[in-house]
Coordinates of C-alpha atoms in Angstrom, one line a residue:
Chain A
M208 CA 0.0 0.0 0.0
A209 CA 1.2 3.5 -0.8
E210 CA 2.2 5.6 2.2
L211 CA 0.7 8.8 0.6
T212 CA -2.7 9.5 -1.0
P213 CA -2.8 10.6 -4.7
D214 CA -3.8 14.1 -3.6
A215 CA -0.9 14.3 -1.1
V216 CA 1.5 13.4 -3.9
V217 CA 0.1 16.0 -6.3
S218 CA 0.2 18.7 -3.6
K219 CA 3.8 17.8 -2.7
V220 CA 4.8 18.0 -6.3
K221 CA 3.1 21.3 -6.7
R222 CA 5.1 22.7 -3.7
G223 CA 8.3 21.4 -5.3
E224 CA 8.9 18.8 -2.6
K225 CA 10.8 15.7 -3.4
L226 CA 9.2 12.2 -3.0
D227 CA 12.5 10.3 -3.2
R228 CA 12.3 6.7 -1.7
A229 CA 8.6 7.0 -1.0
D230 CA 6.4 3.9 -1.1
L231 CA 3.9 4.7 -3.8
S232 CA 3.1 1.1 -4.8
G233 CA -0.3 0.7 -6.5
I234 CA -1.1 4.4 -6.3
L235 CA -3.7 5.9 -8.7
L236 CA -2.2 8.9 -10.4
A237 CA -3.8 8.7 -13.9
N238 CA -3.6 12.0 -15.8
A239 CA -1.9 13.6 -12.8
V240 CA 0.3 16.6 -13.4
L241 CA 3.7 15.6 -12.1
E242 CA 6.1 17.5 -14.4
G243 CA 9.6 17.9 -13.0
A244 CA 8.7 15.8 -9.9
S245 CA 11.4 13.8 -8.2
F246 CA 10.5 10.2 -7.5
R247 CA 14.1 8.8 -7.2
R248 CA 14.2 5.2 -5.8
C249 CA 10.4 5.3 -5.2
D250 CA 8.5 2.1 -5.0
M251 CA 5.8 2.5 -7.6
V252 CA 5.1 -1.1 -8.4
G253 CA 1.8 -1.5 -10.1
A254 CA 1.1 2.3 -10.0
N255 CA -1.5 3.6 -12.4
L256 CA 0.1 6.6 -14.2
E257 CA -1.9 6.4 -17.4
G258 CA -1.8 9.7 -19.2
A259 CA 0.2 11.2 -16.3
R260 CA 2.3 14.3 -17.2
L261 CA 5.8 13.3 -16.0
R262 CA 7.8 15.5 -18.4
N263 CA 11.3 16.1 -17.0
A264 CA 10.5 14.0 -13.9
N265 CA 13.3 12.3 -12.1
L266 CA 12.5 8.6 -11.8
K267 CA 16.0 7.4 -11.5
S268 CA 16.2 3.9 -10.0
A269 CA 12.5 3.9 -9.3
N270 CA 10.7 0.6 -9.2
L271 CA 7.9 0.8 -11.8
C272 CA 7.4 -3.0 -12.3
E273 CA 4.0 -3.7 -13.8
A274 CA 3.2 0.1 -13.7
F275 CA 0.5 1.4 -16.0
L276 CA 2.1 4.3 -18.0
S277 CA 0.0 4.1 -21.2
G278 CA 0.0 7.4 -23.0
A279 CA 2.1 9.0 -20.2
D280 CA 4.2 12.0 -21.1
L281 CA 7.7 11.1 -20.1
R282 CA 9.6 13.4 -22.4
D283 CA 13.1 14.1 -21.2
A284 CA 12.3 12.2 -18.0
N285 CA 15.2 10.5 -16.2
L286 CA 14.5 6.8 -15.9
D287 CA 18.1 5.8 -15.5
N288 CA 18.3 2.3 -13.9
A289 CA 14.6 2.3 -13.4
D290 CA 12.8 -1.0 -13.1
L291 CA 10.0 -1.1 -15.7
E292 CA 9.7 -4.9 -16.0
G293 CA 6.3 -5.7 -17.4
A294 CA 5.2 -2.1 -17.4
N295 CA 2.6 -0.9 -19.9
L296 CA 4.1 2.1 -21.9
Q297 CA 1.9 1.9 -24.9
R298 CA 1.9 5.1 -26.9
A299 CA 3.9 6.8 -24.1
L300 CA 6.0 9.9 -25.0
L301 CA 9.6 9.1 -24.2
T302 CA 11.4 11.4 -26.6
G303 CA 14.7 12.5 -25.1
A304 CA 14.2 10.3 -22.0
N305 CA 17.1 8.7 -20.3
L306 CA 16.4 5.0 -20.0
S307 CA 20.1 3.9 -19.6
R308 CA 20.4 0.6 -17.7
A309 CA 16.6 0.5 -17.3
N310 CA 15.0 -2.8 -17.0
L311 CA 12.2 -3.0 -19.6
E312 CA 12.0 -6.8 -19.8
G313 CA 8.6 -7.8 -21.2
A314 CA 7.4 -4.1 -21.2
N315 CA 4.8 -3.0 -23.7
L316 CA 6.1 -0.1 -25.7
Q317 CA 3.8 -0.5 -28.7
G318 CA 3.4 2.8 -30.6
A319 CA 5.6 4.6 -28.0
N320 CA 7.7 7.6 -29.1
L321 CA 11.3 7.0 -28.1
A322 CA 12.9 9.3 -30.7
G323 CA 16.2 10.5 -29.4
A324 CA 15.9 8.5 -26.1
R325 CA 18.9 7.0 -24.4
L326 CA 18.7 3.3 -23.8
T327 CA 22.3 2.2 -23.4
H328 CA 22.7 -1.1 -21.6
A329 CA 18.9 -1.2 -21.3
Q330 CA 17.2 -4.6 -20.8
L331 CA 14.5 -4.9 -23.4
D332 CA 14.3 -8.6 -23.9
L333 CA 10.8 -9.9 -24.7
A334 CA 9.6 -6.3 -24.9
N335 CA 7.0 -5.2 -27.5
L336 CA 8.2 -2.2 -29.5
G337 CA 5.8 -2.8 -32.4
G338 CA 5.4 0.4 -34.4
A339 CA 7.3 2.4 -31.9
D340 CA 9.3 5.4 -33.1
C341 CA 13.0 5.0 -32.0
T342 CA 14.4 7.4 -34.6
G343 CA 17.9 8.6 -33.5
A344 CA 17.6 6.6 -30.2
V345 CA 20.8 5.3 -28.6
L346 CA 20.6 1.6 -27.8
T347 CA 24.3 0.6 -27.6
H348 CA 24.8 -2.6 -25.6
A349 CA 21.0 -2.9 -25.1
D350 CA 19.5 -6.3 -24.8
L351 CA 16.6 -6.7 -27.3
G352 CA 16.6 -10.5 -27.4
E353 CA 13.3 -12.0 -28.5
C354 CA 11.8 -8.5 -28.8
Y355 CA 8.9 -7.7 -31.1
L356 CA 10.2 -4.9 -33.3
G357 CA 7.7 -5.2 -36.2
G358 CA 7.3 -2.0 -38.0
V359 CA 9.6 -0.1 -35.6
K360 CA 11.2 3.1 -36.8
M361 CA 14.9 2.9 -35.9
M362 CA 16.2 5.3 -38.5
K363 CA 19.7 6.6 -37.6
S364 CA 19.5 4.8 -34.3
E365 CA 22.7 3.6 -32.6
L366 CA 22.7 -0.1 -31.7
T367 CA 26.4 -0.9 -31.6
N368 CA 27.0 -4.2 -29.6
A369 CA 23.2 -4.6 -29.0
N370 CA 21.6 -8.0 -28.9
L371 CA 18.6 -8.5 -31.1
S372 CA 18.8 -12.3 -31.5
D373 CA 15.5 -14.1 -32.1
S374 CA 13.7 -10.7 -32.4
N375 CA 11.0 -10.0 -35.0
L376 CA 12.0 -7.0 -37.2
E377 CA 9.5 -7.5 -39.9
D378 CA 8.9 -4.3 -41.9
A379 CA 11.0 -2.4 -39.4
D380 CA 12.9 0.6 -40.7
F381 CA 16.6 0.7 -39.8
T382 CA 17.7 3.1 -42.5
G383 CA 21.1 4.6 -41.6
A384 CA 21.1 2.8 -38.2
V385 CA 24.4 1.7 -36.7
L386 CA 24.4 -2.0 -35.7
A387 CA 28.2 -2.7 -35.7
D388 CA 29.1 -5.8 -33.7
A389 CA 25.5 -6.4 -32.9
Q390 CA 24.0 -9.9 -32.4
L391 CA 21.2 -10.6 -34.8
R392 CA 21.1 -14.4 -34.8
S393 CA 17.9 -15.9 -36.1
V394 CA 16.1 -12.5 -36.5
K395 CA 12.9 -12.5 -38.5
A396 CA 13.5 -9.4 -40.7
R397 CA 11.3 -10.1 -43.7
G398 CA 10.8 -6.8 -45.6
A399 CA 12.9 -4.8 -43.1
K400 CA 14.5 -1.7 -44.4
L401 CA 18.2 -1.5 -43.7
V402 CA 19.3 1.0 -46.4
G403 CA 22.7 2.3 -45.6
A404 CA 22.7 0.6 -42.2
I405 CA 26.1 -0.2 -40.6
L406 CA 26.1 -4.0 -40.0
T407 CA 29.9 -4.6 -39.8
K408 CA 30.9 -7.7 -37.8
V409 CA 27.2 -8.4 -37.1
D410 CA 26.2 -12.0 -36.4
L411 CA 23.2 -12.7 -38.7
T412 CA 23.4 -16.5 -38.6
K413 CA 20.1 -18.0 -39.6
A414 CA 18.6 -14.6 -40.0
N415 CA 15.6 -14.3 -42.3
L416 CA 16.1 -11.2 -44.5
S417 CA 13.9 -12.2 -47.3
G418 CA 12.7 -9.2 -49.2
A419 CA 14.7 -6.9 -47.0
D420 CA 16.2 -3.7 -48.5
L421 CA 19.9 -3.7 -47.8
T422 CA 20.8 -1.1 -50.4
N423 CA 24.2 0.4 -49.6
A424 CA 24.3 -1.4 -46.2
D425 CA 27.7 -2.1 -44.8
L426 CA 27.9 -5.8 -44.2
R427 CA 31.7 -6.1 -44.0
N428 CA 33.0 -9.0 -41.9
S429 CA 29.5 -10.0 -40.8
T430 CA 28.3 -13.6 -40.6
L431 CA 25.3 -14.6 -42.7
T432 CA 25.7 -18.4 -42.3
D433 CA 22.5 -20.2 -43.2
A434 CA 20.7 -16.8 -43.5
R435 CA 17.9 -16.2 -46.0
L436 CA 18.2 -13.3 -48.5
E437 CA 15.6 -14.3 -51.1
G438 CA 14.3 -11.3 -52.9
A439 CA 16.4 -8.9 -50.9
N440 CA 17.9 -5.8 -52.5
L441 CA 21.7 -5.6 -52.0
T442 CA 22.7 -3.0 -54.6
G443 CA 25.8 -1.2 -53.4
A444 CA 26.1 -3.3 -50.2
K445 CA 29.6 -3.6 -48.8
V446 CA 30.4 -7.2 -48.5
F447 CA 34.1 -7.6 -47.9
G448 CA 34.9 -10.4 -45.5
L449 CA 31.3 -11.7 -45.4
I450 CA 31.0 -15.2 -44.1
A451 CA 28.0 -16.6 -45.9
K452 CA 28.1 -20.4 -45.8
G453 CA 24.6 -21.8 -46.7
L454 CA 23.3 -18.4 -47.6
Q455 CA 20.1 -18.5 -49.6
I456 CA 20.1 -15.9 -52.3
T457 CA 17.4 -16.9 -54.8
G458 CA 15.9 -13.9 -56.5
I459 CA 18.1 -11.3 -54.8
K460 CA 18.3 -7.9 -56.5
A461 CA 21.6 -6.2 -56.9
D462 CA 23.2 -4.2 -59.7
W463 CA 26.6 -4.3 -58.0
L464 CA 28.3 -4.9 -54.7
D465 CA 31.3 -3.2 -53.1
N466 CA 33.9 -5.8 -52.1
S467 CA 36.6 -3.4 -51.1
P468 CA 38.1 -3.7 -47.6
N469 CA 37.7 0.0 -46.9
A470 CA 34.2 0.3 -48.4
D471 CA 35.5 2.9 -50.8
G472 CA 34.0 1.3 -54.0
S473 CA 37.5 0.4 -55.3
V474 CA 36.5 -3.2 -55.8
R475 CA 33.1 -3.6 -57.5
V476 CA 31.4 -6.9 -58.0
V477 CA 29.3 -6.8 -61.1
A478 CA 25.9 -8.4 -61.3
T479 CA 27.1 -11.5 -63.0
Q480 CA 29.6 -12.3 -60.2
I481 CA 27.4 -11.4 -57.3
A482 CA 25.9 -14.9 -56.7
A483 CA 29.3 -16.5 -56.8
V484 CA 30.9 -13.9 -54.4
L485 CA 28.0 -14.2 -51.9
T486 CA 28.0 -17.9 -51.9
G487 CA 31.8 -18.0 -51.6
Q488 CA 32.2 -19.7 -55.0
A489 CA 34.3 -16.9 -56.3
P490 CA 37.2 -15.4 -54.3
A491 CA 37.0 -11.8 -53.4
R492 CA 39.2 -9.7 -55.6
L493 CA 41.6 -7.6 -53.6
P494 CA 42.4 -4.1 -54.7
D495 CA 46.0 -5.2 -55.4
D496 CA 44.8 -7.7 -57.9
R497 CA 42.8 -5.0 -59.5
S498 CA 45.4 -2.3 -59.5
A499 CA 47.7 -4.7 -61.4
N500 CA 45.3 -4.7 -64.2
R501 CA 43.9 -1.3 -63.8
R502 CA 44.2 1.6 -66.3
Y503 CA 43.1 5.0 -65.4
F504 CA 42.8 8.0 -67.7
G505 CA 42.5 11.1 -65.5
R506 CA 40.5 14.3 -65.8
G507 CA 41.8 16.9 -68.2
D508 CA 43.6 14.4 -70.4
V509 CA 42.6 14.3 -74.1
L510 CA 43.3 11.3 -76.3
R511 CA 42.7 11.6 -80.1
N512 CA 42.7 9.0 -82.9
A513 CA 44.2 6.3 -80.7
S514 CA 43.7 2.6 -80.9
L515 CA 43.6 0.9 -77.5
Q516 CA 43.4 -2.7 -76.6
F517 CA 42.7 -4.1 -73.1
D518 CA 43.1 -7.7 -72.3
E519 CA 40.8 -10.0 -70.4
G520 CA 40.6 -9.1 -66.7
A521 CA 41.6 -5.5 -67.0
T522 CA 39.7 -2.6 -65.5
V523 CA 39.8 0.6 -67.4
E524 CA 38.5 3.8 -66.0
I525 CA 38.1 6.9 -68.1
E526 CA 37.6 10.4 -66.7
S527 CA 39.2 12.0 -69.8
L528 CA 38.1 13.1 -73.2
F529 CA 38.6 10.5 -75.9
E530 CA 38.0 11.6 -79.5
Q531 CA 37.9 9.3 -82.5
C532 CA 39.4 6.4 -80.6
T533 CA 38.8 2.7 -81.1
I534 CA 38.8 0.6 -77.9
A535 CA 39.0 -3.2 -78.0
L536 CA 38.0 -5.0 -74.9
G537 CA 38.9 -8.6 -73.9
R538 CA 36.2 -10.9 -72.5
G539 CA 35.1 -9.7 -69.1
T540 CA 37.2 -6.5 -69.2
E541 CA 35.6 -3.7 -67.2
L542 CA 35.4 -0.3 -69.0
I543 CA 34.0 2.4 -66.7
V544 CA 33.4 5.8 -68.2
G545 CA 33.5 8.1 -65.1
S546 CA 31.1 10.9 -64.6
D547 CA 33.6 13.4 -66.1
G548 CA 34.6 11.0 -69.0
V549 CA 33.5 11.8 -72.5
L550 CA 34.0 9.4 -75.4
S551 CA 33.3 11.3 -78.6
G552 CA 33.2 9.6 -82.0
C553 CA 34.7 6.5 -80.5
Q554 CA 34.0 2.8 -81.2
I555 CA 34.2 0.1 -78.5
T556 CA 34.4 -3.5 -79.6
G557 CA 34.6 -6.8 -77.7
A558 CA 32.9 -8.8 -75.0
G559 CA 33.6 -6.4 -72.2
N560 CA 31.4 -5.0 -69.4
I561 CA 30.8 -1.3 -70.1
T562 CA 29.5 1.1 -67.5
I563 CA 28.8 4.7 -68.6
N564 CA 28.5 7.3 -65.8
G565 CA 29.7 10.0 -68.2
K566 CA 29.0 10.5 -71.9
F567 CA 29.4 8.5 -75.0
F568 CA 28.7 9.9 -78.5
E569 CA 29.1 8.1 -81.7
K570 CA 30.6 9.8 -84.8
P571 CA 28.4 12.5 -86.3
E572 CA 26.4 11.5 -89.4
G573 CA 28.5 11.8 -92.5
K574 CA 31.7 11.0 -90.6
K575 CA 30.6 7.5 -89.7
S576 CA 32.6 4.5 -90.7
S577 CA 30.8 1.2 -91.0
G578 CA 29.6 -0.6 -87.9
A579 CA 28.0 0.4 -84.7
A580 CA 29.6 2.5 -82.0
I581 CA 29.5 -0.3 -79.5
V582 CA 29.9 -3.8 -80.8
G583 CA 29.6 -7.2 -79.0
A584 CA 29.5 -5.9 -75.4
H585 CA 28.7 -8.6 -72.8
Q586 CA 27.2 -6.0 -70.5
L587 CA 26.2 -2.4 -70.9
V588 CA 25.1 -0.3 -68.0
V589 CA 24.2 3.4 -68.3
T590 CA 23.8 4.9 -64.8
A591 CA 21.6 7.9 -63.8
S592 CA 24.3 10.4 -64.7
G593 CA 25.2 8.7 -68.0
A594 CA 24.4 9.6 -71.6
L595 CA 24.7 7.4 -74.7
V596 CA 24.2 8.5 -78.3
G597 CA 24.8 5.8 -80.8
A598 CA 24.2 2.3 -82.2
V599 CA 24.8 -0.8 -80.1
Q600 CA 25.2 -4.1 -81.8
Q601 CA 24.7 -7.1 -79.6
P602 CA 26.8 -10.3 -79.9
P603 CA 24.9 -13.6 -80.8
E604 CA 24.5 -14.3 -77.1
L605 CA 23.0 -10.8 -76.6
T606 CA 24.1 -8.0 -74.4
R607 CA 23.0 -7.7 -70.8
F608 CA 21.6 -4.2 -70.5
A609 CA 20.9 -2.0 -67.4
F610 CA 19.6 1.5 -67.4
E611 CA 19.1 3.7 -64.3
P612 CA 16.3 6.3 -64.2
G613 CA 17.9 9.7 -65.2
C614 CA 20.1 8.4 -67.9
Q615 CA 19.9 10.0 -71.3
L616 CA 19.8 7.7 -74.4
R617 CA 19.5 8.1 -78.1
M618 CA 20.3 4.5 -78.9
R619 CA 19.7 2.1 -81.7
I620 CA 20.1 -1.5 -80.5
S621 CA 20.6 -4.2 -83.1
T622 CA 21.3 -7.9 -83.0
S623 CA 24.0 -9.7 -84.9
D624 CA 21.3 -11.3 -87.0
S625 CA 19.8 -8.0 -88.1
E626 CA 23.2 -6.5 -88.8
R627 CA 24.1 -9.5 -90.9
N628 CA 20.9 -9.2 -92.8
S629 CA 21.3 -5.5 -93.5
L630 CA 24.8 -6.2 -94.7
E631 CA 23.5 -8.9 -97.0
T632 CA 20.8 -6.6 -98.3
R633 CA 23.4 -3.9 -99.0
N634 CA 25.5 -6.5 -100.9
G635 CA 22.5 -7.5 -103.0
G636 CA 20.6 -10.1 -101.0
S637 CA 21.4 -13.1 -98.9
R638 CA 23.3 -16.0 -100.1
N639 CA 20.3 -18.3 -99.8
G640 CA 18.0 -15.8 -101.4
D641 CA 16.1 -15.4 -98.1
N642 CA 15.6 -11.7 -97.5
K643 CA 13.3 -11.9 -94.4
S644 CA 14.5 -9.9 -91.5
A645 CA 15.5 -12.0 -88.6
K646 CA 13.0 -11.9 -85.8
R647 CA 13.6 -13.0 -82.3
Chain B
M69 CA 6.8 -4.9 -59.8
N70 CA 4.8 -5.9 -56.9
D71 CA 1.5 -5.0 -58.5
L72 CA 2.1 -7.7 -61.1
K73 CA 2.1 -10.3 -58.4
N74 CA -0.8 -8.8 -56.5
P75 CA -3.9 -9.6 -58.5
G76 CA -6.1 -8.9 -55.5
A77 CA -5.3 -5.2 -55.6
T78 CA -8.5 -3.3 -55.0
E79 CA -7.9 -0.3 -57.4
K80 CA -10.0 -0.2 -60.6
R81 CA -8.2 -1.2 -63.7
T82 CA -8.9 -2.7 -67.1
L83 CA -7.7 -6.3 -67.3
V84 CA -6.9 -8.2 -70.5
E85 CA -6.8 -11.7 -69.1
E86 CA -4.5 -14.5 -70.2
G87 CA -5.8 -16.2 -73.3
T88 CA -7.6 -13.0 -74.5
T89 CA -6.4 -11.3 -77.7
F90 CA -7.6 -7.7 -78.3
K91 CA -7.3 -6.1 -81.7
G92 CA -8.0 -2.5 -82.3
S93 CA -7.8 0.8 -80.4
L94 CA -8.1 0.9 -76.7
S95 CA -8.3 4.1 -74.6
S96 CA -8.8 4.1 -70.9
T97 CA -8.8 6.6 -68.0
C98 CA -7.9 3.8 -65.5
P99 CA -4.8 1.6 -65.4
I100 CA -4.6 -1.3 -67.8
L101 CA -3.2 -4.7 -66.9
V102 CA -2.4 -7.0 -69.8
K103 CA -1.9 -10.7 -69.2
G104 CA -3.1 -11.6 -72.6
T105 CA -2.4 -9.9 -76.0
I106 CA -3.2 -6.5 -77.4
N107 CA -2.6 -5.7 -81.0
G108 CA -3.4 -2.1 -81.8
D109 CA -3.3 1.4 -80.4
L110 CA -3.5 2.0 -76.7
E111 CA -3.8 5.0 -74.5
A112 CA -3.9 4.9 -70.6
P113 CA -2.5 6.6 -67.5
S114 CA -0.6 3.4 -66.8
L115 CA 0.0 0.1 -68.5
T116 CA 1.3 -3.0 -66.8
V117 CA 2.3 -6.0 -69.0
A118 CA 2.6 -9.2 -67.1
A119 CA 5.1 -12.0 -68.0
T120 CA 2.3 -13.7 -70.0
G121 CA 1.2 -10.5 -71.7
S122 CA 2.2 -8.9 -75.0
V123 CA 1.4 -5.5 -76.4
S124 CA 2.0 -4.6 -80.1
G125 CA 1.1 -1.3 -81.6
K126 CA 1.2 2.4 -80.7
V127 CA 1.1 3.1 -77.0
K128 CA 0.8 6.3 -75.1
A129 CA 0.9 6.0 -71.3
G130 CA 2.1 7.8 -68.2
E131 CA 3.8 4.8 -66.7
L132 CA 4.6 1.5 -68.3
K133 CA 5.8 -1.6 -66.4
S134 CA 6.5 -4.6 -68.5
E135 CA 7.6 -8.2 -67.8
G136 CA 6.1 -9.4 -71.0
E137 CA 6.6 -8.7 -74.7
L138 CA 6.6 -5.3 -76.3
S139 CA 6.7 -4.2 -79.9
G140 CA 5.7 -1.1 -81.8
E141 CA 5.9 2.5 -80.7
F142 CA 5.8 3.5 -77.1
D143 CA 5.5 7.1 -75.8
V144 CA 5.5 7.1 -72.1
D145 CA 6.8 9.2 -69.1
K146 CA 8.3 6.4 -67.1
I147 CA 9.1 2.8 -68.1
V148 CA 10.3 -0.1 -66.0
L149 CA 11.4 -3.0 -68.3
S150 CA 12.0 -6.6 -68.1
G151 CA 10.9 -9.4 -70.4
S152 CA 11.5 -8.7 -74.1
V153 CA 11.3 -6.0 -76.7
K154 CA 10.8 -7.1 -80.2
D155 CA 12.3 -5.9 -83.5
N156 CA 11.3 -2.6 -85.0
T157 CA 10.3 -1.1 -81.7
V158 CA 10.7 2.6 -80.7
I159 CA 10.6 3.6 -77.0
R160 CA 10.4 7.2 -76.1
A161 CA 10.3 8.0 -72.4
K162 CA 11.4 10.6 -69.8
A163 CA 12.9 7.8 -67.7
L164 CA 13.8 4.2 -68.2
E165 CA 14.7 1.6 -65.6
V166 CA 16.2 -1.8 -66.5
K167 CA 17.9 -3.8 -63.8
L168 CA 20.6 -6.4 -64.3
A169 CA 19.5 -10.0 -63.5
V170 CA 21.7 -11.2 -60.7
T171 CA 21.6 -14.9 -61.0
G172 CA 23.0 -17.0 -63.8
S173 CA 23.1 -15.8 -67.3
K174 CA 19.5 -14.9 -67.4
M175 CA 18.7 -11.6 -69.2
Q176 CA 16.5 -9.1 -67.5
V177 CA 15.5 -7.7 -70.9
V178 CA 16.0 -9.2 -74.3
F179 CA 16.2 -6.4 -76.9
G180 CA 15.7 -7.1 -80.6
E181 CA 16.2 -4.2 -83.1
V182 CA 15.1 -1.3 -80.9
Q183 CA 15.4 2.4 -80.8
L184 CA 15.5 4.1 -77.4
E185 CA 14.9 7.9 -76.9
I186 CA 15.2 8.4 -73.2
G187 CA 15.4 11.6 -71.2
D188 CA 16.6 14.9 -72.6
Q189 CA 18.8 15.1 -75.7
P190 CA 22.3 14.5 -74.4
T191 CA 24.7 17.4 -75.0
R192 CA 28.5 17.5 -74.6
E193 CA 28.9 21.1 -73.8
K194 CA 29.5 20.9 -70.0
A195 CA 32.1 18.2 -70.0
E196 CA 34.3 19.2 -72.9
P197 CA 37.2 21.5 -72.4
V198 CA 37.2 24.7 -74.3
K199 CA 38.9 24.2 -77.7
T200 CA 40.9 26.8 -79.4
D201 CA 41.7 27.3 -83.1
G202 CA 45.2 28.0 -84.3
N203 CA 45.0 31.7 -83.3
G204 CA 44.1 30.8 -79.7
K205 CA 40.5 31.8 -80.1
S206 CA 37.9 29.6 -78.6
V207 CA 35.9 27.4 -80.9
P208 CA 32.3 26.6 -79.9
P209 CA 31.5 22.9 -79.4
P210 CA 29.8 21.0 -82.3
P211 CA 26.0 21.0 -82.3
A212 CA 24.3 18.2 -80.5
E213 CA 23.6 15.1 -82.5
T214 CA 20.3 13.5 -83.0

């Protein structure tokens, strides 16, 4: 039983008197105005504080086990080391609150607003944070094991070394969150948004990330053994040092991955190699391997009327102006036209992988020699900043194309069949007398 | 293309079901979903062509998403492509998105003989260094190509 009546508590608070260490267990203070009150080390087990106004209140080390705090205003309150085990905090306002080392085991925080709250070393295992707003919250070293985090908003939150194992993160938004060294074993994170999240050295063993958005996420040195990534988006994800034995990747979406140790984009994994790299069937290429075969043409350089040939396995990056050049690419050679690169009146031949971030223009009408501007490419990607004006002739096995929204194209794509047919027509008909245009 | 896999979506739309072939002009103020075949002219705020669908003819649409087969002339604002684009096809759009298939040697889009006019006419003016003639006077860049 409480040693004070609710009226006495409200009166004391009004007079600015402290209520530290008071026994207020089971007290009924629903909707009471208690802003700035001091309840340090109070026993408030099972207290009814529904809708209470506790902004800036000091509840440090208070015992609030099984307390009813639904809809309470606890903005900027100090709940450091408070015991809130089994408390009901549904829709409570906890923005800017200090919940460091607080015990929230099994607490109901559904729909609560914890934006910017401090929860370092907090105990949140078995808690329900469904739909809660934890944007920018600090949860380093917090224990969120077996938590319900469905639909939680954790954008830009700090969860370094946190434990989220066996939690449900379905449709949660962790965009830009920091989860370095966190434990996420067996999490159910279907459809979770982890865009740009830092997941370095994270244990994601047996995690279900089907349909999750991991665009630009940093997964370096994390463990994804027996994890599921079906239908997940990994474009731009940093995957150096990933341990992914038994990883299921059917239907994953990714235009490219970053396999550089420093996540600086210096080692790109192209779409065709992604499956092999993620499943460990292809060794990660180190920057040293790459630099040995790397050619770079820097900004401000101008190359005219040159014939260049790059062998298989080379990576060629052009930030310069190339005019009337012919470039022959070996099978699998990477040619990247940087955002400042311009290829004007050039021709590229061979089964290379071409990425255009800059500009490519074929020769103007009248100056054209025979043949398309790009012939036989294995892969042609034009990114959002890229522009391509010219004819592209595909090899018999066809070119793999990718275009990002924002790219500018004036392109004529042809197949080797149609090219051959037009040549035969120009030469007076086909050898077999069959003049039908080849249809695929 | 979630909407292709969500036939239970509640919004109103014109559906050309699998096994149906439509010949002629079709104009609609609501989105069109094609699982069958359309041969002819088509105008709609948005057009979705499922993997089983094919559209051949002149098409004007705000948004076009295709996993099926396209041929003809397409004037759209935004186009998201997979599937195949047949010979003698012209696509004009403000924005085009084609993703690379990740697994195996599968093609995201198979292009036949196709003309693409996407976004603004590219120009080289910004990126090129200023050229000079023999007298040191600057020479304007060549006109943009079409």
